[in-house]
XYZ file of C-alpha atoms in Angstrom:
571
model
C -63.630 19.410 68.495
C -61.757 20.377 64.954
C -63.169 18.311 62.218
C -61.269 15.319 61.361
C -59.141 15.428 64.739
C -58.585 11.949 65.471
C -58.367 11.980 68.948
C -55.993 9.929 71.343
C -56.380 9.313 75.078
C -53.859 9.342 77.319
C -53.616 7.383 80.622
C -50.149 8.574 82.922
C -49.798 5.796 85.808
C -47.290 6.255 88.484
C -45.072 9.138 89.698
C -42.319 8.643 87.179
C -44.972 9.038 84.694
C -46.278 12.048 86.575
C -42.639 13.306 86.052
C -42.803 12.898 82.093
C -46.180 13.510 81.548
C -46.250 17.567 83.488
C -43.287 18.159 81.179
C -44.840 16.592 78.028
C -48.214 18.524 78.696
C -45.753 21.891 79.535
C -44.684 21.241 75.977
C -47.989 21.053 74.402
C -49.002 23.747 76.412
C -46.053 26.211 75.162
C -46.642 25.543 71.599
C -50.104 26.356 72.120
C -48.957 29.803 72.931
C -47.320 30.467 70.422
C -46.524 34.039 69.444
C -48.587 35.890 66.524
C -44.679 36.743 65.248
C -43.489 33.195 65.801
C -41.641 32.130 62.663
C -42.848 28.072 62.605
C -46.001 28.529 60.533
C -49.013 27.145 61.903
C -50.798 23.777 61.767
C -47.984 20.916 61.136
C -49.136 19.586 64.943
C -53.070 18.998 65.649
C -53.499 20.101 69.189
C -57.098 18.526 68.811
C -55.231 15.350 68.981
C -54.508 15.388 72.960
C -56.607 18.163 74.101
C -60.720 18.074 74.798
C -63.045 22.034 74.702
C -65.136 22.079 77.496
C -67.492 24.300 79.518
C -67.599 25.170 83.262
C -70.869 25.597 84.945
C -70.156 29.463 84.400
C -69.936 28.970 80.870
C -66.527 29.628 80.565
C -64.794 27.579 77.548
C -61.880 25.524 78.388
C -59.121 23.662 76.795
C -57.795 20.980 78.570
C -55.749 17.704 78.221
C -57.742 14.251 77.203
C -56.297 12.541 80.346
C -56.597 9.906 82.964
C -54.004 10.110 85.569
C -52.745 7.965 88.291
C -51.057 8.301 91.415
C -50.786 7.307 95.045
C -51.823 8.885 98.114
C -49.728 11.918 98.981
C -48.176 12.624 95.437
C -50.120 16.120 94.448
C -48.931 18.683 97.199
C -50.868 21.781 96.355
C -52.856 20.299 93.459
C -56.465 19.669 93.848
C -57.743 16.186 92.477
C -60.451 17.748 91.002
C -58.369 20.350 89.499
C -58.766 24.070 89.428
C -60.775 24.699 86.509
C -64.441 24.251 87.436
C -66.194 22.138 89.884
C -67.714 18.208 88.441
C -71.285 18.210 89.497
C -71.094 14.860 90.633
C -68.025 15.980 93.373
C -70.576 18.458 93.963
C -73.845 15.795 94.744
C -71.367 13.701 96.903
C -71.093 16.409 99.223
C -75.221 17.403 98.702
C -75.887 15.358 102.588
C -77.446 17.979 104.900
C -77.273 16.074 108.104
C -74.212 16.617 110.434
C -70.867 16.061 109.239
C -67.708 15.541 110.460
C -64.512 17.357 108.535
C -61.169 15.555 108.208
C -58.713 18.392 106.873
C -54.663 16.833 105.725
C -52.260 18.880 105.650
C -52.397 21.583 103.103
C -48.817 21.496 101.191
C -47.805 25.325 99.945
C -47.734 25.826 96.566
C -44.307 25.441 94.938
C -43.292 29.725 93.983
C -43.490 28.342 90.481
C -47.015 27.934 90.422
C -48.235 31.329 92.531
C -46.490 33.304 90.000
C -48.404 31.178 87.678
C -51.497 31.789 88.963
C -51.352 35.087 88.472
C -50.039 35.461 84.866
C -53.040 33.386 83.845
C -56.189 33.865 85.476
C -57.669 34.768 88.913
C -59.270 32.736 91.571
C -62.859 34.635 92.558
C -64.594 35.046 95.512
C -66.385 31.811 94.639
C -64.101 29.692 94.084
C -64.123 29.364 90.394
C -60.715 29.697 88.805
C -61.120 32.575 86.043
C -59.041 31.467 82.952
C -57.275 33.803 80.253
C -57.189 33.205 77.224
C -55.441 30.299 75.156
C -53.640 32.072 72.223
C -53.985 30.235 68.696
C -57.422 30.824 69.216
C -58.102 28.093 71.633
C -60.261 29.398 74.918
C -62.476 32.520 75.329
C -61.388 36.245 75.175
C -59.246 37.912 77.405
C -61.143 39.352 80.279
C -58.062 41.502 81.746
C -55.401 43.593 79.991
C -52.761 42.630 82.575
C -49.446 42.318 81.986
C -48.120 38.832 82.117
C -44.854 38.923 84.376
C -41.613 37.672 83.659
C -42.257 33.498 85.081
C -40.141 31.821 87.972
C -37.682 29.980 86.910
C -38.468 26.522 89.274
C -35.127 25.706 90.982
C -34.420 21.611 91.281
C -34.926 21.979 95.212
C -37.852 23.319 94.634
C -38.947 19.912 93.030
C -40.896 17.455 94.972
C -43.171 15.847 93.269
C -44.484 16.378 89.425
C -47.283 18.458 90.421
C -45.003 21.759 91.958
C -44.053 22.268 88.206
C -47.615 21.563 86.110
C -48.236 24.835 84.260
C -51.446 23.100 82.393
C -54.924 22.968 84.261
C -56.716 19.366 84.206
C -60.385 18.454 83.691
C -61.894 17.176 87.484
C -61.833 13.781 85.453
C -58.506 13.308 85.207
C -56.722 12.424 88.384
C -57.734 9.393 90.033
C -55.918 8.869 93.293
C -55.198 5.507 94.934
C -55.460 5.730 98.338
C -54.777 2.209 99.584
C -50.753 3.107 99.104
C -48.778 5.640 100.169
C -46.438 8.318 97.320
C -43.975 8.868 100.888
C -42.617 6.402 103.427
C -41.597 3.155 104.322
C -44.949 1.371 104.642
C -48.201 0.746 102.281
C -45.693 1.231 98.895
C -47.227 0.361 95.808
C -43.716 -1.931 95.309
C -44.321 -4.853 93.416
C -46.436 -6.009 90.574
C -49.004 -8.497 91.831
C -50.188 -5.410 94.315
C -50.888 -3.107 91.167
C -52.956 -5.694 88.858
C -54.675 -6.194 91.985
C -55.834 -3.140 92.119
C -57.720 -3.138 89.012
C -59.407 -5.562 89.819
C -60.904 -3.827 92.870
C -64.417 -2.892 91.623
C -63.753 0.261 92.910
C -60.952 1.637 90.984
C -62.029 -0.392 88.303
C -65.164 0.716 88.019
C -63.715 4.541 88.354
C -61.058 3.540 85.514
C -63.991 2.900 83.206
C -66.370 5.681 84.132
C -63.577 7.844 82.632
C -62.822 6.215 79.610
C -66.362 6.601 79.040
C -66.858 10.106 80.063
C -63.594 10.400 77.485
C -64.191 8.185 74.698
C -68.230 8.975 74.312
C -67.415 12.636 73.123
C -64.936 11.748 70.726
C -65.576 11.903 67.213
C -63.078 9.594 65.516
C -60.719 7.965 68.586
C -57.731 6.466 66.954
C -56.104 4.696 70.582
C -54.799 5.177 73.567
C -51.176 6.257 74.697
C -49.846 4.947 78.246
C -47.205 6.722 80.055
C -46.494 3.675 82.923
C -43.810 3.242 85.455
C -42.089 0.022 84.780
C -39.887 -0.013 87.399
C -42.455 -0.555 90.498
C -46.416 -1.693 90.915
C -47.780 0.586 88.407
C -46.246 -1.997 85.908
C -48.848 -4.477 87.139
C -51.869 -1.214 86.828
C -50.350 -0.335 83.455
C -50.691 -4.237 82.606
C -54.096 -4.801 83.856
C -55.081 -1.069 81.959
C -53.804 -2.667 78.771
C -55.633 -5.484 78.910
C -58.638 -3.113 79.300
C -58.875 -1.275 76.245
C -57.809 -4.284 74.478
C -61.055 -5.799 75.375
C -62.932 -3.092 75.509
C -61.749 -1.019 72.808
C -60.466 -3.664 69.926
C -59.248 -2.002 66.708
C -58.054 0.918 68.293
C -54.184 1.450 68.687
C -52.411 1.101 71.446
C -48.984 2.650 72.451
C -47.272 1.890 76.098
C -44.455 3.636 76.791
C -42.701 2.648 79.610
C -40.862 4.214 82.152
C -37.620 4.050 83.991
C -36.009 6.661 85.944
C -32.317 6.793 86.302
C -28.921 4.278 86.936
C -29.521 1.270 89.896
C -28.286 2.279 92.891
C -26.199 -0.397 93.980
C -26.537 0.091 97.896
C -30.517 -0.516 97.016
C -30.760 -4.788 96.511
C -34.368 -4.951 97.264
C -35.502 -2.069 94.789
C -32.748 -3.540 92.247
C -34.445 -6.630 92.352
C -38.024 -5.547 92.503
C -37.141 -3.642 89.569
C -35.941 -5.973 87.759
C -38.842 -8.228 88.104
C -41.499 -5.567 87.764
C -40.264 -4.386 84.549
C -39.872 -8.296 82.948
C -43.366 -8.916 84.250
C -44.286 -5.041 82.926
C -42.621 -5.505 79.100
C -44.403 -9.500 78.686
C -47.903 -8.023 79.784
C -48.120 -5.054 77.983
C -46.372 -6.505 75.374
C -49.568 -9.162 75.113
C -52.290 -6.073 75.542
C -50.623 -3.513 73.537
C -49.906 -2.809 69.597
C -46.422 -1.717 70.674
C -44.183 -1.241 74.092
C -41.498 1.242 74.247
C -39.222 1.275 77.477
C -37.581 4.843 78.046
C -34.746 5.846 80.344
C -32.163 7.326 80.584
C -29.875 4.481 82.105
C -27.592 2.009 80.210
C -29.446 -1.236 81.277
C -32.482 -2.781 82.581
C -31.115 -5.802 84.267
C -28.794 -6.137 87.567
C -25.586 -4.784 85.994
C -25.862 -1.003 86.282
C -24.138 1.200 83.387
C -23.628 4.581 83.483
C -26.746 7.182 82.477
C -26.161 8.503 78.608
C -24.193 11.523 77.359
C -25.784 14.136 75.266
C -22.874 16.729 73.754
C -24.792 20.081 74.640
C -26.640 18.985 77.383
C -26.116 18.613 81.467
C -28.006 17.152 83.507
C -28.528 15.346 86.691
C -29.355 11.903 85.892
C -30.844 11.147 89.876
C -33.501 14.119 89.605
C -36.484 13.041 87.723
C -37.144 16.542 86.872
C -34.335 16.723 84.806
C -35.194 12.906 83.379
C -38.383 13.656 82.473
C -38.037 16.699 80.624
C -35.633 14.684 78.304
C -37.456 11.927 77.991
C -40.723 14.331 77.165
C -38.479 15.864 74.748
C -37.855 12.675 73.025
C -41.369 12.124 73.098
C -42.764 15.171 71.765
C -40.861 13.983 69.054
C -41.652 10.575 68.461
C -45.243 10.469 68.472
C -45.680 13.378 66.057
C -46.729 10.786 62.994
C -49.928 10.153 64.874
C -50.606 14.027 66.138
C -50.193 15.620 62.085
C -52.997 17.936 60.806
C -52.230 17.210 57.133
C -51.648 12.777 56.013
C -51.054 11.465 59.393
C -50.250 8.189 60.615
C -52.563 6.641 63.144
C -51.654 4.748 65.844
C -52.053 1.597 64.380
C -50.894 1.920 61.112
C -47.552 3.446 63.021
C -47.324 0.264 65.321
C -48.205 -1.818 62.293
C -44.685 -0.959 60.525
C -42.462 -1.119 63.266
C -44.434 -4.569 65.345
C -44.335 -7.662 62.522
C -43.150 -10.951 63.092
C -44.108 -10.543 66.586
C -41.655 -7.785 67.614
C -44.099 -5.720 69.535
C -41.124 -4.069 71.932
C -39.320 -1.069 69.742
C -36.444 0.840 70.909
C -36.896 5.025 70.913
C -33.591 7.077 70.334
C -33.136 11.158 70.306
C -30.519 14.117 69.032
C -30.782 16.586 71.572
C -30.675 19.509 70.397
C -29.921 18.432 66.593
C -26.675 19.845 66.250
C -26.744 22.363 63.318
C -24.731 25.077 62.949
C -26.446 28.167 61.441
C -24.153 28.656 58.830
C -24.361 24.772 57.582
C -27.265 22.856 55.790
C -28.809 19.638 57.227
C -26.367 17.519 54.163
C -23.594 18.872 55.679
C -24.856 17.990 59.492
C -25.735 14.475 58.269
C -22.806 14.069 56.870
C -20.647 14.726 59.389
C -22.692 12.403 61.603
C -21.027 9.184 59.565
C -22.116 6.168 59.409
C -22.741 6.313 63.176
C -26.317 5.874 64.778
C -27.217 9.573 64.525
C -29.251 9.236 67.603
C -28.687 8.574 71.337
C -30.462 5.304 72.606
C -33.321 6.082 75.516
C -34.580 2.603 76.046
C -31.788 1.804 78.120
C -30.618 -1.148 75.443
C -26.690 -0.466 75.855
C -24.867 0.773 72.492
C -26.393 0.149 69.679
C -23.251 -0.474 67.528
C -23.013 -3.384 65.781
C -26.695 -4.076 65.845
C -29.287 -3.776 62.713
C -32.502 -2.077 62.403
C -35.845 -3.787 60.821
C -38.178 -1.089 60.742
C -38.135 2.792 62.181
C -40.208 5.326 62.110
C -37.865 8.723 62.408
C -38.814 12.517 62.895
C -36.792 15.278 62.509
C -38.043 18.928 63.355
C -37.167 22.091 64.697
C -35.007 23.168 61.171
C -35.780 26.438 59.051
C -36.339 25.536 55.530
C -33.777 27.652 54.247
C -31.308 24.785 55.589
C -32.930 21.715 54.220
C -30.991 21.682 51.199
C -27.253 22.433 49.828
C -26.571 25.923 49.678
C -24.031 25.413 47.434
C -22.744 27.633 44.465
C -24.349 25.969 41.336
C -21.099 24.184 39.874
C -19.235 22.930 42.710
C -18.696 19.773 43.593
C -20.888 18.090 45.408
C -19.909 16.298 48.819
C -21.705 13.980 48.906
C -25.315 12.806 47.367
C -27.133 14.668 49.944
C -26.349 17.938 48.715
C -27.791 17.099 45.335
C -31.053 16.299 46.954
C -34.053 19.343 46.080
C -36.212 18.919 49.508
C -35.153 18.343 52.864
C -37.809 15.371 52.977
C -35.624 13.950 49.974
C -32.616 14.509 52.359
C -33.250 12.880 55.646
C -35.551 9.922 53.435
C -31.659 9.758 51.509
C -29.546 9.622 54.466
C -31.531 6.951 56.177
C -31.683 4.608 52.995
C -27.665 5.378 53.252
C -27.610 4.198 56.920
C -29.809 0.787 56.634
C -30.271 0.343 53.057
C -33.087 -2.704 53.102
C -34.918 -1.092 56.207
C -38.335 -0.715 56.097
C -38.707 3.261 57.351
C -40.928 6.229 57.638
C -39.629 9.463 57.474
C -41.113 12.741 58.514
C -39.754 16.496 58.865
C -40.927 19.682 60.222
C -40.724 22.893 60.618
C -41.987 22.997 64.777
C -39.216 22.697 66.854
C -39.512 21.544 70.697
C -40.118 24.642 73.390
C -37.829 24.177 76.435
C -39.559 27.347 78.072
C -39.830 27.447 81.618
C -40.260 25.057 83.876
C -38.184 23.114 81.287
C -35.028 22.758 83.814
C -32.419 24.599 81.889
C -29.381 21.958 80.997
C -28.500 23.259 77.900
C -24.782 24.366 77.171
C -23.684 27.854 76.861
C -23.246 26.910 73.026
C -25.754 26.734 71.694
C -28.477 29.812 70.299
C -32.081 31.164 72.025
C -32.782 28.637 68.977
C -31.351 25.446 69.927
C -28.802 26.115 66.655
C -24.773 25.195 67.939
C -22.788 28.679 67.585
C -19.957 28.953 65.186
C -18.887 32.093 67.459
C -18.892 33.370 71.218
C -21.994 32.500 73.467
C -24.620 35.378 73.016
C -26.160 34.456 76.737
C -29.345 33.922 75.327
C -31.475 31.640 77.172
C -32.649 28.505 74.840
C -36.045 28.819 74.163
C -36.459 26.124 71.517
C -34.602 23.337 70.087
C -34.181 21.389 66.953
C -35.115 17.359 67.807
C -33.845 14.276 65.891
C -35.908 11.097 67.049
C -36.937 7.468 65.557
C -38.394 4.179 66.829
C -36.532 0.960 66.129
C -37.533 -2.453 66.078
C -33.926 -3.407 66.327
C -31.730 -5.962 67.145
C -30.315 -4.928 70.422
C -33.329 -6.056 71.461
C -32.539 -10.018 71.517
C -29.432 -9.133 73.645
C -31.323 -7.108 76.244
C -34.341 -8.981 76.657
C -32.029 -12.311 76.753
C -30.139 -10.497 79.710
C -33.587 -9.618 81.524
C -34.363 -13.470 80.986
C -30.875 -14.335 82.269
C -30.730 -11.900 85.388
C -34.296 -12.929 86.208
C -33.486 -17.065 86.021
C -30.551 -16.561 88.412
C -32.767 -14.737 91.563
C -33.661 -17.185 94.265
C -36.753 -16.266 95.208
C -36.865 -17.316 98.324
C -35.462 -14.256 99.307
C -37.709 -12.266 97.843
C -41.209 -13.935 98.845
C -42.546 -10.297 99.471
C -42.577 -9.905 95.603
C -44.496 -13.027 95.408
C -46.877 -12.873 98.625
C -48.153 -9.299 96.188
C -50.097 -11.955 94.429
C -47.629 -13.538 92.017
C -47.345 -17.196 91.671
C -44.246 -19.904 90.760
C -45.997 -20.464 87.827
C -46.289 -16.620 86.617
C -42.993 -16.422 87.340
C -41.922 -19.421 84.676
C -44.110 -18.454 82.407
C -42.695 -14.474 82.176
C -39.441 -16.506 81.629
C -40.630 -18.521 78.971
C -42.399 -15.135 77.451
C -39.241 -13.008 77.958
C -37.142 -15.671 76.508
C -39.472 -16.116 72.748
C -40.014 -12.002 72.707
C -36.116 -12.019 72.567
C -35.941 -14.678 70.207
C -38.211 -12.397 67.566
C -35.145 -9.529 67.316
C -32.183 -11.994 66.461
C -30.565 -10.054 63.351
C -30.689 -13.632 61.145
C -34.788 -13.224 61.209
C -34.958 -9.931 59.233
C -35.559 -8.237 56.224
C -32.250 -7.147 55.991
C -31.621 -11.268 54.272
């Protein structure tokens, strides 16, 4: 572990999540192989932050993600629960029985053509059965033991997509996944659907008790742990495990930070009333819960609402995509991500976790919103004043917590990144003498800048600034849904397309405690007080009572109350 790392754990429930999370770690994973030549400089990101060295029994060092995954039965096709990597000695003693035994084999799932040719760019599988790993460049992981060439990668095809697993370039620790049998990923029957059924299932000693052997296994070896990030499904029973995992490390783990970021995949579909509804009510009992267990709740998505009334997905200028795949969700919403947590994952003057949620949660306003620019939309031969500028006095970012548009609505606090730019475009370029456009352009840093333009935007906000140099890598298996506009840099041409594929882009992304806020956790409340729940006593028979119900109301109802724009810091 790098001294003065302060580590974070991550814990991705549900398949959504699963979705996200194999596109967030792809991300980490790609700027961890970074070229020698690669023009970012070094260091501005703390890898140490998410990822954990290790050892197999062979010796062999490894590098892998500080992570406790999970998912239902049938929902990792090819990929072993104990992972490739090395085998856990305990898997190893539960087998140790020398009597006779009888061998129930399911059906082995081929691997997606993504990850054979995978397999062999990076390491070989031995004769006994110990996956043989290159190494990490950036010096993370042992020397290279073969001079092979690494082939050109497969480029995954959305087909090819069936779960999140068929696209997971990174290899886990055995500790990470943690399967739940009881409920089925496919079919009709034994669906994890409804709230009640996932807090119940923490409170099955069983997965309880292996929910806390890993946070142990986890949390023992770290140095200084600053908190705990949750990637949870809102939108079906992993609300309820996310809920009950919450109030976990709360208990458990009090002082350390706490970040929930919960997650919605793509529009209603209106010929779908029982999943409408059960969504509906698993994400208002989801956001009150983990708003009660966490430091701060986040709902991302892509869609335009999170009650009954479905509104069309949201545009991004240089981007298509296909807002019913939840490859093509996740990767954005990993993008925004990647972006948004960076405070917390600095090398030099970070923000923790709790001094982050600490800004953006007082007076009770533990739900934020998250927005995202992507790409940023610079044009090579323009600095970032002249970009900002032409942005207006228009939210400069694109809303991903499914909150409707955000015009007309005020800010209290935000916490905003922006990365991804070379430095030689932070500031006017201007010949000394002419007139300047605008303020901006008389700013000498970038930081000055973006701090400038924001103060411009929402003068009495209270906000935290930060920008780098690291943009996002949307190598393969990022799906590519980029326009034919933009450079191999993410940079929007001022000329013909060159037919470079994008191989990074420049992010814009912030966390809001805003306003919109009271009007779409009022409509949750509203949408939720009109259901007659006699038809839906399936929802309730999960373990939820009348009274849990009324209460979430009364909950949903005061959390709203906290974001009306009259109770700010703006007056």
């Amino acid at each position: 572990m790098a001294r003065g790392s302060r580590e974070v754990l991550t814990l991705q429930l549900g398949h959504f999540a699963g979705f996200v999370g194999a596109h967030w770690w792809n991300q980490q994973d790609a700027a961890l192989c970074r070229p020698t030549d690669a023009k970012e400089p070094p260091g501005e990101l703390c890898p140490d932050v998410l990822y954990r060295t290790g050892r197999t029994l062979h010796g062999q060092e490894t590098y892998t993600p500080r992570l406790i995954l999970m998912d239902l039965k049938g929902s990792l096709s090819s990929l072993k629960q104990e992972g490739g990597l090395y085998r856990d000695k305990q898997l190893d003693a539960a087998i140790a029985w020398q009597g006779k035994l009888t061998t129930h084999k399911e059906e082995i799932y081929p691997k997606n053509p993504y990850l054979q040719d995978l397999l062999s760019a990076e390491g070989v599988l031995n004769s006994d059965d110990i996956w043989r790993v290159k190494s990490i460049p950036n010096g993370k992981g042992p020397p290279p033991f073969t001079t092979t060439t690494t082939p050109k990668p497969v480029i995954p095809t959305e087909g090819s997509i069936r779960v999140w697993s068929d696209f997971l370039r990174v290899h886990l620790h055995p500790r990470s996944i943690c399967m739940i049998q009881k409920y089925n990923h496919d079919g009709e029957a034994g669906r994890l659907e409804a709230f009640g059924q996932g807090e119940s299932i923490l409170k099955e000693h069983k997965y309880l008790e292996e929910l806390e052997d890993r946070l142990h296994f986890y949390v023992e070896e770290c140095d200084y742990l600053q908190g705990f990030q949750i990637l949870c499904d809102l939108h079906n029973g992993f609300s309820g495990v996310g809920a009950k995992a919450a109030e976990l490390l709360q208990d458990e783990y009090s002082g350390r930070g706490i970040i929930t970021w919960g997650l919605l995949p793509g529009p209603y579909r209106l010929g779908e009333p029982q999943k409408n509804i059960y969504r509906l009510l698993n994400t208002a009992f989801g956001l009150v819960h983990l708003s009660a267990h966490s430091s701060l709740v986040c709902p991302l998505s892509l869609g335009g609402s999170l009650g009954l009334h479905p509104e069309p997905p949201v545009n991004f200028p240089h981007l298509q995509y296909d807002a019913a795949l939840p490859f093509h969700c996740g990767a954005i919403l990993a993008t925004a991500l990647d972006t948004v947590t960076v405070p917390y994952r600095l090398c030099s003057s970070p923000v923790s976790m709790v001094h982050l949620a600490d800004m953006l949660n007082f007076s009770g306003k533990k739900v934020v919103t998250a927005g995202a620019t992507i790409p940023f939309p610079l044009v090579p031969s323009q600095s970032l004043p002249d970009t900002l500028m032409q942005l207006g006095e228009a939210t400069p970012w694109t809303p991903l917590s499914a909150c409707g548009d955000p015009s007309g609505t005020c800010c209290f606090a935000q916490s905003v990144v922006l990365r991804g730019l070379d430095r030689a475009c932070h500031t006017s370029q201007l010949t000394p003498g002419t007139p300047l456009p605008s303020p901006l352009h008389a700013c000498t840093t970038g930081e000055e800048v973006l701090a400038q333009y924001l103060q411009q935007q929402q003068p009495r906000v209270r906000s935290s600034s930060h920008l780098l140099l690291t943009p996002c890598k949307v190598v393969p298996p990022y799906p590519y849904l980029f326009s034919s506009s933009l450079s191999q840099q993410g940079l929007v041409l001022d000329g013909p397309p060159t037919g470079a594929a994008v191989e990074s882009i420049p992010v814009l992304g912030a966390l809001c405690s805003s306003s919109s806020l009271n009007r779409t956790l009022g409509d949750l409340a509203k949408d939720l007080a009109k259901l007659d729940l006699r038809r839906w006593a399936s929802f309730m028979d999960a373990g939820v009572e009348q009274d849990d119900l009324e209460e979430t109301l009364q909950e949903l109802r005061s959390l709203a109350q906290c974001y009306q724009s009259g109770d700010s810091l703006m007056d």
